[in-house]
Coordinates of C-alpha atoms (C1' of nucleotides) in Angstrom, one line a residue:
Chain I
X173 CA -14.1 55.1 -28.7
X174 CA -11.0 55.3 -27.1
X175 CA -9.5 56.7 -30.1
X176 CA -6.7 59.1 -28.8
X177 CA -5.9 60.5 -32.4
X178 CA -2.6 59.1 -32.2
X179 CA -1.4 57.9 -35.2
X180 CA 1.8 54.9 -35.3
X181 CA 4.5 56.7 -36.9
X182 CA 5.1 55.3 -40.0
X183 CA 9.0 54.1 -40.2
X184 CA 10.2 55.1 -43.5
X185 CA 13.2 53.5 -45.0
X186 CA 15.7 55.7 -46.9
X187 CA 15.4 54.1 -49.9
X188 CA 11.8 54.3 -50.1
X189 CA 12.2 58.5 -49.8
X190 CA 14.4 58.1 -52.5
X191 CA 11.6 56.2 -54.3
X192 CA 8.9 58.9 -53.5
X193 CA 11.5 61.5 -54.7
X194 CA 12.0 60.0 -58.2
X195 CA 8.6 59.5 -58.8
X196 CA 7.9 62.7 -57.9
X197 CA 9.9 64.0 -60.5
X198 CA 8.8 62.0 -63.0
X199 CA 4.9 63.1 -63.0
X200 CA 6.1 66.8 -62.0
X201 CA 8.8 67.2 -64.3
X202 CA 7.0 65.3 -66.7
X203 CA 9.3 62.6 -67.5
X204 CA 8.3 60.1 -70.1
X205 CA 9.9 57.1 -71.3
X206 CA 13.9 57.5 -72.6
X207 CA 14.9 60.1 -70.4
X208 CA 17.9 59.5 -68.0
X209 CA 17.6 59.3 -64.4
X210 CA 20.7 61.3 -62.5
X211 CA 23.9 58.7 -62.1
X212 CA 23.8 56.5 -59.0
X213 CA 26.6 58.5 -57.1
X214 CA 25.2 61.9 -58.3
X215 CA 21.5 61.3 -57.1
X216 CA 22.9 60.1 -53.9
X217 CA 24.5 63.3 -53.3
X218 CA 22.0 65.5 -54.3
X219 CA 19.6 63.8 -51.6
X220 CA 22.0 63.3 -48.9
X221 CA 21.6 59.8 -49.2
X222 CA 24.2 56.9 -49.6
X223 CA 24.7 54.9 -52.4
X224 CA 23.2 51.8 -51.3
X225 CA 19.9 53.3 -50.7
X226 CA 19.7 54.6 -54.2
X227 CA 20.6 51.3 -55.5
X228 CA 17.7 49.8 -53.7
X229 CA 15.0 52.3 -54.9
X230 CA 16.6 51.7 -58.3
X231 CA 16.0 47.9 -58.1
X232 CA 12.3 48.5 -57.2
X233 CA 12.0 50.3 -60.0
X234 CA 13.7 48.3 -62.1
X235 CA 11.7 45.5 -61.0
X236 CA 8.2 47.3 -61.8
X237 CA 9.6 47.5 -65.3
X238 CA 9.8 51.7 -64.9
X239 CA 13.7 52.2 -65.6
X240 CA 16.5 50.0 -67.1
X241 CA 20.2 50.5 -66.1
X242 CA 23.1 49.9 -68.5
X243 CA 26.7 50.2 -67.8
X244 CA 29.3 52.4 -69.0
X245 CA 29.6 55.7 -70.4
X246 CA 27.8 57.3 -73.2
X247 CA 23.7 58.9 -73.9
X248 CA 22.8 55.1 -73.5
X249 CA 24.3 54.5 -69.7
X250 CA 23.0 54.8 -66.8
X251 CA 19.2 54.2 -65.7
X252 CA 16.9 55.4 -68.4
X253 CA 12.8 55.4 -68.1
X254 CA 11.8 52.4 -69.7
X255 CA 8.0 51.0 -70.0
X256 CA 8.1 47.2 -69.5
X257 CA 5.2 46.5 -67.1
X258 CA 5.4 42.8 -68.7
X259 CA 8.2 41.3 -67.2
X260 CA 7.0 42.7 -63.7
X261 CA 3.7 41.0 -63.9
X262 CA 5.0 37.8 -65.0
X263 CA 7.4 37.6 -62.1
X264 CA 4.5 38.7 -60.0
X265 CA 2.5 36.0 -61.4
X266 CA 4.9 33.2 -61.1
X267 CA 6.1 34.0 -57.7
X268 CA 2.7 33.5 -56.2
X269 CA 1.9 30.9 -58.0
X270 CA 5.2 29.2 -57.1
X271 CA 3.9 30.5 -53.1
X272 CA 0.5 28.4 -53.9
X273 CA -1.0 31.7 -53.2
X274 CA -2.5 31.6 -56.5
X275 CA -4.1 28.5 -58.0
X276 CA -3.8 27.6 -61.8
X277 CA -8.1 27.9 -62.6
X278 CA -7.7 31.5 -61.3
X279 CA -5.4 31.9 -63.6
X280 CA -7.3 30.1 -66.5
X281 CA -10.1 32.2 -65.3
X282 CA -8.6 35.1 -66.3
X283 CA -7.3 34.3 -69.2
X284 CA -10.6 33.2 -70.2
X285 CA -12.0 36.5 -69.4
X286 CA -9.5 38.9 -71.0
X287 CA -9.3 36.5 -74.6
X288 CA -13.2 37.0 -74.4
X289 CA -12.9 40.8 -74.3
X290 CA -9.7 41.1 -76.3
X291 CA -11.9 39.1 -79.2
X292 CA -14.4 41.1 -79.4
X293 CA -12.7 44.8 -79.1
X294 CA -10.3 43.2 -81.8
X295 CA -13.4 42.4 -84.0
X296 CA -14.7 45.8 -83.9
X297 CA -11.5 47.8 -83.5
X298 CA -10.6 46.7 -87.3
X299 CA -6.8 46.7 -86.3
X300 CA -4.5 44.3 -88.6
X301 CA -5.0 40.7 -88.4
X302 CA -1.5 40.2 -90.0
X303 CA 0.1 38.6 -86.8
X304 CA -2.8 36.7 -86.3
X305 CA -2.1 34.5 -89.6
X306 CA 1.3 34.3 -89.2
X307 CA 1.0 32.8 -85.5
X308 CA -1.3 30.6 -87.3
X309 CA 0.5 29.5 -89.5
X310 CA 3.7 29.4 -87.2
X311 CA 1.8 26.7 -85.5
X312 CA 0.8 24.9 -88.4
X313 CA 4.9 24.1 -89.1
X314 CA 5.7 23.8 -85.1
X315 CA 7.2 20.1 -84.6
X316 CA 6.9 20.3 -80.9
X317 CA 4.4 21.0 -78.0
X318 CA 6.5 23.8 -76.9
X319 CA 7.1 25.4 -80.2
X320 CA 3.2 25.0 -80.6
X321 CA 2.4 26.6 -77.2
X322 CA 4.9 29.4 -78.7
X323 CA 2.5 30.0 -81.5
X324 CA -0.4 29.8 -79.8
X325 CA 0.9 32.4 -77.4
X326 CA 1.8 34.6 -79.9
X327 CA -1.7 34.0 -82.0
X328 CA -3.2 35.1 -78.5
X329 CA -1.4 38.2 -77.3
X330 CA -1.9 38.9 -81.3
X331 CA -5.8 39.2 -80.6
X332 CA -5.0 41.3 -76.8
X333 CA -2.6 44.0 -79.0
X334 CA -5.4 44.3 -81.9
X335 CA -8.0 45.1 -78.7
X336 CA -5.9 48.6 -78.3
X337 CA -5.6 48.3 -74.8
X338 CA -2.0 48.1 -73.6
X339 CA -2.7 47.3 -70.5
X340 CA -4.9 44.4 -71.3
X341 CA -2.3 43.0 -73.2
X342 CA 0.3 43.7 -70.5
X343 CA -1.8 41.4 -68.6
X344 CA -2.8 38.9 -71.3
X345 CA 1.5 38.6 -72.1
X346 CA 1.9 37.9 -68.0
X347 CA -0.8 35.5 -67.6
X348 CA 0.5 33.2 -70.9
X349 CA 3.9 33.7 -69.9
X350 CA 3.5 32.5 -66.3
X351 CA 1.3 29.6 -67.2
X352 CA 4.0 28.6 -70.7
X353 CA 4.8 24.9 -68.9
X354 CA 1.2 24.0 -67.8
X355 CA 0.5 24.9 -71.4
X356 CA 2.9 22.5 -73.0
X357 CA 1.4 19.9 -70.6
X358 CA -1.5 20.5 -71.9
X359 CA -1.2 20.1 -75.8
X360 CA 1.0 16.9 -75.0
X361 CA -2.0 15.5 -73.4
X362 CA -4.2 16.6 -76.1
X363 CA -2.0 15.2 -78.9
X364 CA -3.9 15.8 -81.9
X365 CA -4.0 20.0 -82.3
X366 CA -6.2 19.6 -85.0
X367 CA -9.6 20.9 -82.9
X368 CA -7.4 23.8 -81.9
X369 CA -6.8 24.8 -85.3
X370 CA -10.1 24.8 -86.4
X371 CA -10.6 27.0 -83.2
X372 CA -8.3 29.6 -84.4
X373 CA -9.2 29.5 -87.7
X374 CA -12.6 30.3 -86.5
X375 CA -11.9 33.1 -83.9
X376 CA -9.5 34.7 -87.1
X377 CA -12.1 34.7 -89.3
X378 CA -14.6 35.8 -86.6
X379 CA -12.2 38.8 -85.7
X380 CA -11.5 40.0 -89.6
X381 CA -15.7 39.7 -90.4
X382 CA -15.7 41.9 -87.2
X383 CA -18.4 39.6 -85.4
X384 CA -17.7 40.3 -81.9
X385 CA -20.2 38.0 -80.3
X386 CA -19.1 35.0 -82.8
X387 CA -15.3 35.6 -81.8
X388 CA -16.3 35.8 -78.0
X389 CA -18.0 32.5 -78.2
X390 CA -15.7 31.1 -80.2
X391 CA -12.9 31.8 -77.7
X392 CA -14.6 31.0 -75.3
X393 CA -14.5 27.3 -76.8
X394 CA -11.3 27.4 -77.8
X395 CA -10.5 27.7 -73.9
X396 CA -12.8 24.6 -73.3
X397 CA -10.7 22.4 -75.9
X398 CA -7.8 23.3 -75.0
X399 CA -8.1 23.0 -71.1
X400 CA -10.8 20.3 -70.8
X401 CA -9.7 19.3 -67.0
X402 CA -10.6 22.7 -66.2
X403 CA -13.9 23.5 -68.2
X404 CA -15.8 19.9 -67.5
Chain B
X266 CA 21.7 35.5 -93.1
X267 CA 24.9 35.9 -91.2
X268 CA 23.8 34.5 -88.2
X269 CA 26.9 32.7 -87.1
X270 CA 25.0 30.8 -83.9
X271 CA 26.6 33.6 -81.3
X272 CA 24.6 34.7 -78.8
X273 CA 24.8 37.5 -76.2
X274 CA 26.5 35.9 -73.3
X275 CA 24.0 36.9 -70.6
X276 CA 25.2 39.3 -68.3
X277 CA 23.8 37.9 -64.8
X278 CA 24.1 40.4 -61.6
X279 CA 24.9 38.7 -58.5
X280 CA 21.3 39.7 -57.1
X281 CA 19.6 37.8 -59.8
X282 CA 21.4 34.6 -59.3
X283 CA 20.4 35.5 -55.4
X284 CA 17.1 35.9 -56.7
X285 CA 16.6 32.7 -58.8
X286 CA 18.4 30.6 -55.9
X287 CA 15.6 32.0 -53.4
X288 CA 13.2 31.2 -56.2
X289 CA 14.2 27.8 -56.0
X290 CA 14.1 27.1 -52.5
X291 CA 10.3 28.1 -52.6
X292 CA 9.3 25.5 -55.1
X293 CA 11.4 22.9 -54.5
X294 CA 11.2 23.0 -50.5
X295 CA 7.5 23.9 -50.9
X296 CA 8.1 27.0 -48.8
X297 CA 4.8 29.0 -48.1
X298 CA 3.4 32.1 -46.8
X299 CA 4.6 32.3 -43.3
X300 CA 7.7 30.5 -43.7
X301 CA 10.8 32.6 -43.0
X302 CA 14.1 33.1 -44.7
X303 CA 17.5 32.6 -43.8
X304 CA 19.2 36.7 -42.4
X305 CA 20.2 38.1 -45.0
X306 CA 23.5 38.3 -43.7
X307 CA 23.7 34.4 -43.1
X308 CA 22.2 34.1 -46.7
X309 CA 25.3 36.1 -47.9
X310 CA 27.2 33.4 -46.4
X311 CA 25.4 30.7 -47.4
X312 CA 25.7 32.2 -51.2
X313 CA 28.8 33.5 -50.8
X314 CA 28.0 36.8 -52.1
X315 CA 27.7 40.4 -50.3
X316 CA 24.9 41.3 -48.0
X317 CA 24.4 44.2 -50.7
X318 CA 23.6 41.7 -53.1
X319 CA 21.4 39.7 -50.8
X320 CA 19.5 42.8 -50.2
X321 CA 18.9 43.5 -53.4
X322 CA 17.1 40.6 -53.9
X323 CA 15.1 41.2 -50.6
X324 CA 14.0 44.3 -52.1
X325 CA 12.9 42.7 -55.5
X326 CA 11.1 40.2 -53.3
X327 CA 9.7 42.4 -51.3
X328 CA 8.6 45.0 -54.3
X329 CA 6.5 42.1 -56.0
X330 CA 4.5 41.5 -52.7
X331 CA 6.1 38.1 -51.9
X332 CA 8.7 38.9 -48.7
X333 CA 8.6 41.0 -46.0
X334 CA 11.1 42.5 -43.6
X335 CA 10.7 42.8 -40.2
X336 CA 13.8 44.5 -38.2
X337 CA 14.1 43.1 -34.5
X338 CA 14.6 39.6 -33.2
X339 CA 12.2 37.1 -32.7
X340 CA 9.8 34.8 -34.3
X341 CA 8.3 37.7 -36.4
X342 CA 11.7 39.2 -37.4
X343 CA 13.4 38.8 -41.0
X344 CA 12.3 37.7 -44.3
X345 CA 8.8 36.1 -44.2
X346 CA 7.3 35.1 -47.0
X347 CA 3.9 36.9 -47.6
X348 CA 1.2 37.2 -50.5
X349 CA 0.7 40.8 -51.6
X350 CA 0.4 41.1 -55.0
X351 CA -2.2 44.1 -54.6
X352 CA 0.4 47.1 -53.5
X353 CA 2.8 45.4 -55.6
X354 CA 0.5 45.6 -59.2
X355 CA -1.1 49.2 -57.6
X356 CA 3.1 51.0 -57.5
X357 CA 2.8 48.9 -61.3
X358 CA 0.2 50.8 -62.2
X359 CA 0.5 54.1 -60.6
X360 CA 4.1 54.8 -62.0
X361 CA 2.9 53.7 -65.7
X362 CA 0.4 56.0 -65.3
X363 CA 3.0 58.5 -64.3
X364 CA 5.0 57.8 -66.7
X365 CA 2.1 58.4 -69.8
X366 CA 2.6 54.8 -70.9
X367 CA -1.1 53.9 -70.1
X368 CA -4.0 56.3 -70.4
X369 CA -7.0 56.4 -68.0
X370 CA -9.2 54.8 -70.8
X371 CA -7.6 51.8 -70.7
X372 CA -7.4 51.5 -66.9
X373 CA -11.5 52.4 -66.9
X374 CA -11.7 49.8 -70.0
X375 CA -10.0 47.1 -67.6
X376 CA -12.4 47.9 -64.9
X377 CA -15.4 47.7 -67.2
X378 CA -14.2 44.1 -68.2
X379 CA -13.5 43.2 -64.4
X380 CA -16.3 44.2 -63.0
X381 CA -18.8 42.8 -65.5
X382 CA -17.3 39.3 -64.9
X383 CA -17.1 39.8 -61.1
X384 CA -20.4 40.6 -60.9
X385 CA -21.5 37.8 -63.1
X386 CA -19.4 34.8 -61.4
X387 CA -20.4 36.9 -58.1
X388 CA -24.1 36.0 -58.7
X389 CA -23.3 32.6 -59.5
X390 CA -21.6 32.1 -56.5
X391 CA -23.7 32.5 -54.2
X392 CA -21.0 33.8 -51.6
X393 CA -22.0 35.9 -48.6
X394 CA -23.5 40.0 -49.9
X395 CA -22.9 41.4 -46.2
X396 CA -19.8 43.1 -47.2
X397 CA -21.7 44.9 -50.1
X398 CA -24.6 46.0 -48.0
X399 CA -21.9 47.4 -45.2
X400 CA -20.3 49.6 -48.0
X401 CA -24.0 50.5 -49.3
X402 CA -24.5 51.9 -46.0
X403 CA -20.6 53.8 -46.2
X404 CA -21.7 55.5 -49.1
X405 CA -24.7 56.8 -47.7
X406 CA -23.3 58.1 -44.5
X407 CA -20.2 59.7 -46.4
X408 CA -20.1 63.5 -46.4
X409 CA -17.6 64.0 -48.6
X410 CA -16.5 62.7 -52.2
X411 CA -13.5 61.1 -50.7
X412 CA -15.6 59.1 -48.0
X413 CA -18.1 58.2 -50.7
X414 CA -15.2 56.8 -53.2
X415 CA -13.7 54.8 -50.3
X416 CA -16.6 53.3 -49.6
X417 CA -17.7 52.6 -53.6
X418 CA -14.3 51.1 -54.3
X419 CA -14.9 48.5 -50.7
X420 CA -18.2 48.0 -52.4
X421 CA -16.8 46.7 -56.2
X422 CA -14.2 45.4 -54.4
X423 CA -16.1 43.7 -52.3
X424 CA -18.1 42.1 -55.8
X425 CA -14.8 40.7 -56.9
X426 CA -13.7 39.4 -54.0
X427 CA -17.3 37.2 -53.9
X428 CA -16.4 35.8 -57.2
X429 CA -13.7 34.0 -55.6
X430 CA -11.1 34.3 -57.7
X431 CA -8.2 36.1 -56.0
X432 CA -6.4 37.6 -58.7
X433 CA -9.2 39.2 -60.2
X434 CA -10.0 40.8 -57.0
X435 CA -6.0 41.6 -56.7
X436 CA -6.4 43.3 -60.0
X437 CA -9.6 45.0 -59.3
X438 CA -8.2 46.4 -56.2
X439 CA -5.1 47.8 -58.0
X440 CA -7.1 49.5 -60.7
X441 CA -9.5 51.2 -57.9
X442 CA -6.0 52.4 -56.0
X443 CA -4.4 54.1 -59.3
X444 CA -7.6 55.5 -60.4
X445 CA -8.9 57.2 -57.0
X446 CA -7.9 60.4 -57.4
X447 CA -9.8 60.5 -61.0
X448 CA -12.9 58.5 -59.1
X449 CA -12.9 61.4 -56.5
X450 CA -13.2 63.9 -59.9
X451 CA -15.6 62.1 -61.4
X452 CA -18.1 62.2 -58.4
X453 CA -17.3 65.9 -57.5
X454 CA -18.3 66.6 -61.2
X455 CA -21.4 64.4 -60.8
X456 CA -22.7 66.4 -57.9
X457 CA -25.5 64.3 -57.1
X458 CA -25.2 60.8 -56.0
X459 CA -28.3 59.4 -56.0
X460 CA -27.8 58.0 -59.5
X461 CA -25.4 55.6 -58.6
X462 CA -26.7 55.0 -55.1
X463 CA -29.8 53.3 -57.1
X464 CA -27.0 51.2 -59.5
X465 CA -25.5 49.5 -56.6
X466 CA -28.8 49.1 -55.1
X467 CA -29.6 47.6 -58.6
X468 CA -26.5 45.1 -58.5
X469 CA -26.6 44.2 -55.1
X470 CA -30.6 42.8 -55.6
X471 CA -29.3 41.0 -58.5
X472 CA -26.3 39.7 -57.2
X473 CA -28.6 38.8 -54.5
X474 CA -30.9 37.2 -56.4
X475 CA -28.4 35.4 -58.3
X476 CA -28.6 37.2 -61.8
X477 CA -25.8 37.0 -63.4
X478 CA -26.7 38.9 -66.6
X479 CA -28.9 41.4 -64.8
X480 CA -25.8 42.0 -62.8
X481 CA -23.4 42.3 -65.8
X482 CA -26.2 44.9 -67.3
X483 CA -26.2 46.7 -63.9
X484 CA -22.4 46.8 -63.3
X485 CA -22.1 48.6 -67.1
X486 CA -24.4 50.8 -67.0
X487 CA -23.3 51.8 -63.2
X488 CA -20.0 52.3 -65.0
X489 CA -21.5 55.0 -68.1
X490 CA -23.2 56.6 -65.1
X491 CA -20.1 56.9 -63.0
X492 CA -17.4 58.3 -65.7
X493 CA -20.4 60.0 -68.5
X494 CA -17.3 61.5 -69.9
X495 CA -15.6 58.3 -71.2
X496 CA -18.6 56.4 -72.2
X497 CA -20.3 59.1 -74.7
Chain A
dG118 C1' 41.4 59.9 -92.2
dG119 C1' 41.9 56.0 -89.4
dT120 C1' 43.8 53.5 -85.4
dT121 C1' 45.3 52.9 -80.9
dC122 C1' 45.1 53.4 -76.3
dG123 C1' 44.6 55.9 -72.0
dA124 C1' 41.1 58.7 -69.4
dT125 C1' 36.7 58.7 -67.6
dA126 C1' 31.9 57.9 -66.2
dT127 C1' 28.8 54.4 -65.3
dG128 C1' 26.7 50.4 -62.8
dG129 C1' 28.0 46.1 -60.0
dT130 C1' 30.0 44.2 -56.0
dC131 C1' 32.3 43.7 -51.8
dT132 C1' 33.9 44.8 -47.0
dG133 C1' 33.3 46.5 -42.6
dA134 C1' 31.3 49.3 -39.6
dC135 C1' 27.5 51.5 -36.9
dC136 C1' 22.6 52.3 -35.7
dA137 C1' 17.6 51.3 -34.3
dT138 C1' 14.7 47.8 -33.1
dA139 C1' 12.7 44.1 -30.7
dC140 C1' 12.9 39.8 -28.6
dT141 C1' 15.5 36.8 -24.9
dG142 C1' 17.2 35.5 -20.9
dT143 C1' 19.0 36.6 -16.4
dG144 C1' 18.9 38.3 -12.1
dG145 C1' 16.8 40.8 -8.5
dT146 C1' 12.6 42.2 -6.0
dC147 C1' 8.4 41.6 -3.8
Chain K
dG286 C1' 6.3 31.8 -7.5
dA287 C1' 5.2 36.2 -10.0
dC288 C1' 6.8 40.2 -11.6
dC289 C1' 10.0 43.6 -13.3
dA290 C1' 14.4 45.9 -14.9
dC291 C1' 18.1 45.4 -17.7
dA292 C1' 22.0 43.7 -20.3
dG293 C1' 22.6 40.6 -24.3
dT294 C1' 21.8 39.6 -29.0
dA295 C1' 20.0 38.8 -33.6
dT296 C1' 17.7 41.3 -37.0
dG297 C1' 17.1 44.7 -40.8
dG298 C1' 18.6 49.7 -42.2
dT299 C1' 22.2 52.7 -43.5
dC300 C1' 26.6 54.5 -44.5
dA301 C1' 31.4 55.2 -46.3
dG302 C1' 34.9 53.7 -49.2
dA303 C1' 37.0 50.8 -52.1
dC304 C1' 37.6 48.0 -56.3
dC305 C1' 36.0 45.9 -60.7
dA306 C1' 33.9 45.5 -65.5
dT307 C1' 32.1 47.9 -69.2
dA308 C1' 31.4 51.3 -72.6
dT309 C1' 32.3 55.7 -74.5
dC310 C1' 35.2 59.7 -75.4
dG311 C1' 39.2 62.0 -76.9
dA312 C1' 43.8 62.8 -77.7
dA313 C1' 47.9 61.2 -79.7
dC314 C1' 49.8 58.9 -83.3
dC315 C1' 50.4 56.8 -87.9

DNA sequence: GGTTCGATATGGTCTGACCATACTGTGGTC
DNA sequence: GACCACAGTATGGTCAGACCATATCGAACC
C-alpha cells in the first residue's frame, strides 16, 4: 500500500455549488412542488455567483424534470418546483439508445417486466379500470398504426397508474415513449390487430376479476404477440 | 367545441434547437461513445448562436449522462460523448425524493420488482458469480453499517448486472444510490446481520446452481428480511 | 367600471473578456 | 539522440453587462 491518504481534489464547477445549494434548500426548507425558486439575477446575487452559472444549474434541473421556468412577471413567472420525472427519462432513454448504448430487447425487457408487475398490483389494488376501456376502445376506432400504437400506449401506462406506484409508471411512460416508432413498425408488420385485442381484452378483464397471476400471464403474451422477432 | 385549429406556437429556446441539432448528428452520423464534439465555441459558430446557448445544451447533455467535458487541450479535451445514465437517473431520483413527489415505498417496491427478475434471468444466464462472492466476503469483513451497505448494494448490483441487461442494472444501481442512507437505517435497526448474511448465501447457491425461481423466492424474502418495517 | 398604455420583473440571448487547465511543439542541454 | 524546460495554444469555466421578448401590474384616462 502506498496509499499516502491524499485524496485528488475534486474541481467543482460554480454551477454545480449552485446546484448543491438549491437542493439543499429544498429538502431543508422543505420545499415541495409549486413553490418559486428566487429569480435568476436575485439568486445570483445572494450566492455571489454570476448569472450564467445560475442559468446552468437551472437547466440541470430543468432537465431532471424538478423546476419549470416561465417568463414574465406575475405568481406564475419565474422557475417554480415542478414534478415531471417523465420527460427526463424519455430523453435519457432515447439518447442512449440513439448512442447504441442501449439495445431495443433491453428495452423490451423491461417493458416486459414492469407490465408483468404493473398487472398484477393493478389486479389487486382494485383501482379504476375506466382508462383501461376507453384506451380500448380508442384503439378499436384508430385508422392508423400510429394512432393504434397511441392507444395501446395509453391502455398500458393505464395498467402502470392503477399499480399505485408513480415511479413505476414514470418508468413504464419513458420506456413506451422512447420505443413509440419501433412500435408503429411493429403493428404495421403485424397487420391484423385482431390477436392484440383479444389480448387486452383478456388482461382487462383479468385486472377487474383481480386475478393477478391470470393478468401476469396474460401480459406476458400480449408482449409475445406483439413483438414476435423478439420473443421466438 | 370552439376549437378553431390554433395551436400554441411553440416557443423554442435557442439551446433546444442546439440540443436537437446535436441530437441529430448522433444518429444520423452514427456518432458513438468516444467520439468528440465540435468546442463549444466553434459549435456556436457553426450554429450561429452564442456560446451561452451552446453550453446550455452541453449541460443538458451532460446532466442526462451522454457528454462529458473535459477542460485542457488534447485528444481527451472537450465534449466526448459517454454512456452514464446511472448518475444521471440517481440526481432523478434523489431530488424527487427531495422533493416528496415519490415515497420510499415505491422506490423499495421498484427494487423488489428489479431484483426478483435480476436474479431470475441472472440464474438463467449462466454469467460469471465471482463478483457476488467478492461482495459476500465485503459484507463479512465490514465493521460498520456503512461498509456492510456498500458492499450489499455491489452484491445486488452485482445480480443485475449478470442478467445482462444494462438498463436494468442502470436502474438498479440508481435505486441503491437514493435509497442508501435509509439502507444504512434499516441495518443499524436490524442489529444483527446474520440473517441476511444466510439470504445472499441462499441466492448466490441458487443463482449458482441456476434456479431461477429459488432465486426469485430468495431475493423476496431477503428483501421482507432487510426493510421488516415495509413488508408487515 | 372598463380600457389603454407605460412601468417593471422575469427568463432568453448575445458579446466580449478573462482565468485555469492541459496538451503541443520548440529549443536548449546533456 | 534523449531528455527537459518553457512558451504557445486550444479547451472548458466564469464573469459582467447589455439588450430583447414576454407577461403582469398599476396608474391614468374615458
Amino acid at each position: 500500500m502506498d496509499d499516502t491518504g491524499w485524496r485528488p481534489v475534486k474541481r467543482t464547477r460554480t454551477f454545480e455549488d449552485v446546484l448543491a445549494q438549491i437542493e439543499r434548500r429544498i429538502t431543508e426548507d422543505g420545499l415541495t412542488v409549486g413553490d418559486r425558486l428566487p429569480a435568476e439575477r436575485q439568486l445570483a446575487e445572494q450566492l455571489g455567483v454570476s448569472r450564467s452559472s445560475v442559468r446552468e444549474a437551472m437547466r440541470v434541473l430543468e432537465t431532471l424534470g424538478v423546476v419549470s421556468s416561465q417568463v414574465g412577471r406575475g405568481p406564475d413567472a419565474g422557475a417554480v418546483l415542478t414534478s415531471r420525472p417523465d420527460s427526463a427519462l424519455t430523453d435519457l432513454l432515447r439518447l442512449h439508445l440513439g448512442l447504441a448504448s442501449l439495445e431495443m430487447r433491453e428495452v423490451i425487457d423491461a417493458r416486459h417486466m414492469i407490465e408483468q408487475w404493473a398487472a398484477a398490483h393493478a389486479a389487486t389494488s382494485g383501482a379504476d379500470t375506466s382508462a383501461l376501456a376507453a384506451a380500448l376502445a380508442g384503439m378499436d376506432a384508430a385508422r392508423t398504426a400510429e394512432e393504434f400504437v397511441e392507444h395501446d400506449t395509453a391502455f398500458h401506462c393505464a395498467i402502470a397508474d392503477a399499480s399505485g406506484n408513480r415511479l413505476i409508471a414514470a418508468i413504464m411512460r419513458s420506456l413506451r415513449d422512447s420505443m413509440r416508432r419501433y412500435s408503429v413498425e411493429a403493428v404495421q408488420r403485424l397487420g391484423d390487430t385482431s390477436v392484440l385485442r383479444a389480448d387486452h381484452v383478456r388482461i382487462l378483464e383479468a385486472v377487474e376479476r383481480g386475478e393477478a397471476g391470470e393478468a401476469t400471464r396474460a401480459v406476458s403474451e400480449h408482449l409475445a404477440h406483439a413483438y414476435p422477432a423478439l420473443f421466438r
